[in-house]
Short mmCIF file of C-alpha atoms in Angstrom, two decimals:
data_model
loop_
_atom_site.label_atom_id
_atom_site.label_comp_id
_atom_site.label_asym_id
_atom_site.label_seq_id
_atom_site.Cartn_x
_atom_site.Cartn_y
_atom_site.Cartn_z
CA MET A 22 155.40 115.75 138.71
CA GLY A 23 152.93 116.95 135.88
CA LEU A 24 150.65 117.81 138.80
CA LEU A 25 152.96 120.61 138.68
CA LEU A 26 152.57 122.26 135.81
CA ILE A 27 149.20 122.32 135.06
CA VAL A 28 147.59 125.66 136.62
CA THR A 29 145.96 142.09 132.82
CA SER A 30 143.26 142.30 136.22
CA PHE A 31 143.11 140.71 138.94
CA ASN A 32 139.63 139.21 139.63
CA THR A 33 138.95 138.16 143.26
CA THR A 34 135.12 136.58 141.92
CA SER A 35 136.38 134.05 139.37
CA THR A 36 136.76 131.61 142.27
CA SER A 37 133.68 131.88 144.20
CA THR A 38 130.71 131.76 140.59
CA ASN A 39 129.02 128.04 141.09
CA ASN A 40 130.39 125.04 139.49
CA THR A 41 128.14 123.32 136.96
CA THR A 42 131.34 121.63 134.14
CA ILE A 43 133.01 119.79 137.65
CA THR A 44 131.10 117.51 138.34
CA SER A 45 131.60 112.98 140.34
CA GLY A 46 132.48 111.06 137.96
CA GLU A 47 134.26 112.16 136.03
CA LYS A 48 137.86 110.21 134.71
CA LEU A 49 140.73 111.24 133.15
CA THR A 50 143.74 110.21 132.32
CA LEU A 51 146.56 111.50 130.83
CA VAL A 52 149.89 109.97 129.73
CA ALA A 53 153.83 112.63 130.81
CA SER A 54 156.28 112.77 128.43
CA TYR A 55 159.89 113.90 128.55
CA LYS A 56 162.34 115.06 125.58
CA MET A 57 165.24 113.20 125.55
CA SER A 58 167.85 113.36 122.65
CA GLY A 59 165.63 114.57 120.92
CA ILE A 60 162.53 112.20 121.15
CA MET A 61 159.17 113.25 122.92
CA THR A 62 159.03 109.82 125.87
CA ASP A 63 156.30 108.50 127.24
CA ILE A 64 157.24 108.11 131.63
CA ALA A 65 154.23 108.44 133.36
CA GLN A 66 149.94 108.30 133.50
CA ILE A 67 148.02 110.86 135.44
CA ASN A 68 144.79 110.29 136.91
CA MET A 69 142.11 112.80 137.85
CA GLU A 70 139.02 111.41 139.19
CA THR A 71 136.49 113.23 140.91
CA SER A 72 134.04 111.69 143.06
CA THR A 73 130.98 113.04 145.66
CA VAL A 74 131.30 112.17 149.56
CA LYS A 75 129.71 111.96 152.72
CA THR A 76 130.31 114.13 156.63
CA LYS A 77 127.81 114.76 159.21
CA THR A 78 127.60 117.87 157.91
CA ARG A 79 127.13 118.49 154.68
CA GLU A 80 128.23 116.97 150.71
CA LEU A 81 132.93 117.28 149.21
CA LEU A 82 132.71 116.57 146.03
CA ARG A 83 136.79 114.50 145.65
CA LEU A 84 138.73 115.81 143.50
CA LYS A 85 141.74 113.25 143.17
CA CYS A 86 145.15 112.27 141.15
CA THR A 87 147.81 111.00 140.86
CA ALA A 88 151.25 110.52 139.12
CA SER A 89 152.12 106.98 138.27
CA THR A 90 155.73 105.65 136.09
CA TYR A 91 155.85 103.66 134.52
CA SER A 92 157.28 99.81 135.26
CA LYS A 93 159.70 100.37 133.04
CA TRP A 94 161.20 103.54 134.43
CA ASP A 95 160.38 102.26 137.52
CA SER A 96 164.98 101.81 138.26
CA TYR A 97 165.32 104.85 136.97
CA PHE A 98 163.97 107.44 139.50
CA ARG A 99 159.62 105.50 140.42
CA VAL A 100 157.39 107.84 141.08
CA ARG A 101 153.77 107.26 143.16
CA ASP A 102 151.98 110.70 143.93
CA LEU A 103 148.76 110.97 145.23
CA TYR A 104 147.45 114.98 145.50
CA GLU A 105 143.46 114.69 146.39
CA SER A 106 141.18 117.42 147.14
CA TYR A 107 137.86 117.99 150.08
CA VAL A 108 135.95 120.97 147.86
CA ASN A 109 132.71 122.59 148.30
CA PRO A 110 130.97 121.44 144.85
CA GLU A 111 129.24 124.66 143.82
CA THR A 112 132.64 127.24 144.47
CA LEU A 113 134.84 124.00 143.96
CA VAL A 114 136.81 125.76 147.09
CA PRO A 115 139.04 123.22 149.33
CA ALA A 116 138.32 122.24 152.83
CA LEU A 117 140.54 119.98 153.25
CA PHE A 118 144.00 119.03 150.92
CA ASN A 119 146.08 116.12 151.47
CA ARG A 120 149.33 115.37 149.47
CA LYS A 121 151.32 112.10 149.50
CA ILE A 122 154.86 111.83 147.77
CA GLU A 123 157.17 109.21 146.51
CA GLU A 124 159.90 109.33 144.52
CA GLY A 125 163.03 107.85 144.27
CA THR A 126 164.28 108.10 147.52
CA TYR A 127 162.49 111.76 148.30
CA LYS A 128 158.99 110.77 150.53
CA LYS A 129 157.08 113.60 151.78
CA GLU A 130 152.90 113.99 153.26
CA LEU A 131 151.60 116.83 152.88
CA LYS A 132 147.44 118.26 154.99
CA TYR A 133 145.80 121.25 154.61
CA LEU A 134 142.66 122.14 156.76
CA PHE A 135 141.72 125.11 155.28
CA LYS A 136 139.06 126.43 157.53
CA ARG A 137 137.45 130.10 156.57
CA ARG A 138 136.16 131.90 159.25
CA SER A 139 139.91 132.66 160.80
CA ARG A 140 141.59 132.78 157.41
CA THR A 141 144.34 130.21 158.03
CA ALA A 142 145.05 126.97 156.39
CA VAL A 143 146.75 123.97 159.07
CA SER A 144 149.57 123.10 157.81
CA THR A 145 150.83 119.36 159.07
CA MET A 146 153.41 118.13 157.59
CA ASN A 147 155.82 114.70 158.19
CA LYS A 148 159.01 113.84 155.65
CA LYS A 149 162.18 113.11 156.83
CA GLY A 150 163.40 114.47 160.17
CA TYR A 151 159.87 116.05 161.08
CA LYS A 152 156.07 114.18 162.07
CA ASP A 153 153.29 116.13 162.49
CA TYR A 154 155.37 119.30 162.02
CA LYS A 155 152.38 122.02 161.61
CA VAL A 156 151.99 125.75 160.02
CA ASN A 157 149.12 127.92 160.25
CA VAL A 158 149.12 129.68 157.08
CA PRO A 159 147.39 132.97 156.39
CA ILE A 160 144.66 132.80 153.41
CA ASP A 161 142.18 134.81 151.94
CA TYR A 162 138.24 133.07 151.69
CA ASN A 163 139.13 131.86 148.35
CA THR A 164 142.69 130.86 148.83
CA MET A 165 142.94 126.61 147.28
CA ASP A 166 144.85 124.15 146.65
CA ILE A 167 146.27 123.36 143.35
CA VAL A 168 144.23 119.80 142.37
CA SER A 169 141.55 122.31 142.98
CA SER A 170 143.36 125.13 140.74
CA ILE A 171 144.66 123.28 138.03
CA TYR A 172 139.67 122.69 138.22
CA LYS A 173 138.45 125.94 138.51
CA VAL A 174 141.07 126.81 135.61
CA ARG A 175 138.58 124.30 132.85
CA THR A 176 135.32 126.42 134.92
CA LEU A 177 136.58 130.68 134.10
CA ASP A 178 134.73 131.56 131.82
CA PHE A 179 136.65 132.08 128.55
CA GLU A 180 133.88 132.46 126.06
CA ASN A 181 133.96 136.09 127.97
CA PHE A 182 137.81 136.29 127.68
CA GLY A 183 140.26 138.64 124.87
CA ILE A 184 143.17 137.72 123.91
CA GLY A 185 145.94 138.91 126.17
CA GLN A 186 143.29 138.70 128.85
CA THR A 187 144.49 137.88 132.55
CA THR A 188 143.35 135.68 135.60
CA SER A 189 144.23 134.90 138.88
CA LEU A 190 144.05 132.21 141.61
CA ASP A 191 146.27 132.67 145.48
CA PHE A 192 146.37 128.30 146.15
CA VAL A 193 148.64 126.65 148.96
CA LEU A 194 151.68 124.84 148.24
CA ASP A 195 154.75 123.78 150.50
CA SER A 196 153.52 125.73 153.39
CA LYS A 197 153.09 129.00 150.98
CA VAL A 198 150.59 130.95 149.73
CA GLN A 199 151.38 131.66 145.91
CA THR A 200 149.84 133.30 142.88
CA LEU A 201 148.91 130.93 139.65
CA THR A 202 147.88 133.65 136.61
CA VAL A 203 146.05 132.62 133.77
CA LYS A 204 147.04 134.69 130.15
CA TYR A 205 144.14 133.71 127.34
CA LEU A 206 145.48 133.86 124.50
CA GLY A 207 143.12 132.43 122.03
CA GLN A 208 141.61 129.77 120.32
CA GLU A 209 143.43 126.66 118.65
CA ASN A 210 142.40 123.24 116.88
CA ILE A 211 144.35 120.10 119.19
CA ASN A 212 143.54 116.27 119.10
CA VAL A 213 141.55 115.19 121.69
CA ALA A 214 141.75 111.81 122.81
CA ASN A 215 140.46 109.35 120.49
CA ASN A 216 137.97 111.89 120.13
CA GLY A 217 139.75 113.06 116.38
CA SER A 218 140.79 117.23 116.12
CA LYS A 219 138.95 119.77 118.55
CA SER A 220 138.69 123.71 119.10
CA CYS A 221 140.44 124.71 122.15
CA HIS A 222 141.53 127.64 125.05
CA LYS A 223 144.91 128.22 124.81
CA LEU A 224 146.21 129.06 127.79
CA SER A 225 149.42 129.96 129.64
CA ILE A 226 150.57 130.34 132.15
CA GLY A 227 152.64 131.97 135.09
CA PHE A 228 153.84 131.69 138.98
CA GLY A 229 154.70 134.11 141.37
CA GLY A 230 154.36 137.08 139.17
CA LYS A 231 156.37 135.15 136.67
CA GLU A 232 156.38 135.79 132.97
CA LEU A 233 153.62 133.93 131.48
CA GLU A 234 155.29 133.74 128.07
CA ASN A 235 159.25 132.61 127.30
CA VAL A 236 161.01 130.50 124.94
CA LYS A 237 163.04 129.25 127.19
CA GLY A 238 160.25 128.93 129.91
CA GLY A 239 157.12 128.16 128.82
CA LYS A 240 154.08 126.16 130.62
CA TYR A 241 150.71 126.75 127.62
CA ILE A 242 147.63 124.04 128.71
CA TRP A 243 144.83 123.93 126.34
CA ILE A 244 141.15 123.36 127.11
CA THR A 245 138.25 122.08 125.26
CA ALA A 246 135.86 125.23 124.08
CA ASP A 247 132.66 122.99 124.54
CA GLU A 248 131.11 122.16 128.09
CA ASP A 249 133.43 119.02 128.91
CA ARG A 250 135.91 122.19 129.60
CA LEU A 251 139.05 118.82 129.60
CA PRO A 252 143.03 119.53 129.26
CA ALA A 253 143.86 118.62 126.68
CA LEU A 254 147.03 119.10 126.59
CA ILE A 255 149.69 120.47 128.08
CA LYS A 256 153.98 122.10 127.59
CA ALA A 257 156.24 122.92 129.59
CA ASP A 258 159.97 123.71 129.19
CA ILE A 259 162.30 123.28 132.39
CA PRO A 260 166.01 123.34 132.92
CA LEU A 261 166.24 120.92 131.29
CA GLY A 262 163.92 120.14 128.95
CA ALA A 263 160.74 119.43 128.58
CA VAL A 264 157.36 118.30 130.05
CA GLN A 265 154.09 117.32 127.66
CA ILE A 266 150.90 116.07 128.48
CA ARG A 267 148.68 114.95 126.84
CA LEU A 268 144.72 113.78 127.33
CA SER A 269 144.22 109.44 125.53
CA ASN A 270 141.60 108.85 127.73
CA PHE A 271 138.22 110.30 129.28
CA THR A 272 134.70 109.25 131.06
CA LYS A 273 132.10 111.94 132.26
#
């Protein structure tokens, strides 16, 4: 749902730099709104949180995202989505990704096991008519998933970006490798939760080489220009209207 709206040169090192922004214990609450009859109406809440997970061989950072419609909208279209990625804390490169979708009567589960040595992501899908359906997806060393891509964008060094500069990240979605392209548009002041106006980096987002800026299909994200790099606001035009996601609360 809302998570799929959030992600001049291609810098292959951009996904291998060490992460100093995303740490364990961060909690973000965002509100998703949809334009109905010309008015933005709050319809769902998105929670994003990070925590440390220890395995027998290493320590991983868990990036967990959930999206749920407010109860008053459940009778129209109930959403209960879970996205979670288990990543290297330093690079945010994922080892495992899990996605559970409940949208209306539609249900689906997807898991990606990233095997970096063999450059393969093993995709396992469960939904009506498919049980443990596996696909091997060819990947590169830095290929990510949709959740780790969103967090990775927050770590990019936008202070050294020129206006109009772009960078790209490859990620696996629906058992295919897709490309997220980010274009830097400068800085703007945005109201951030209950913290007043803050200077934010404005980015336009494109997928699969499609237009980054289009009157009828623009996707934009504002990230605070401070050490927290918080996703303050997301705006996206879609075929049936417009969606807006705003940060309402956060703890670090």
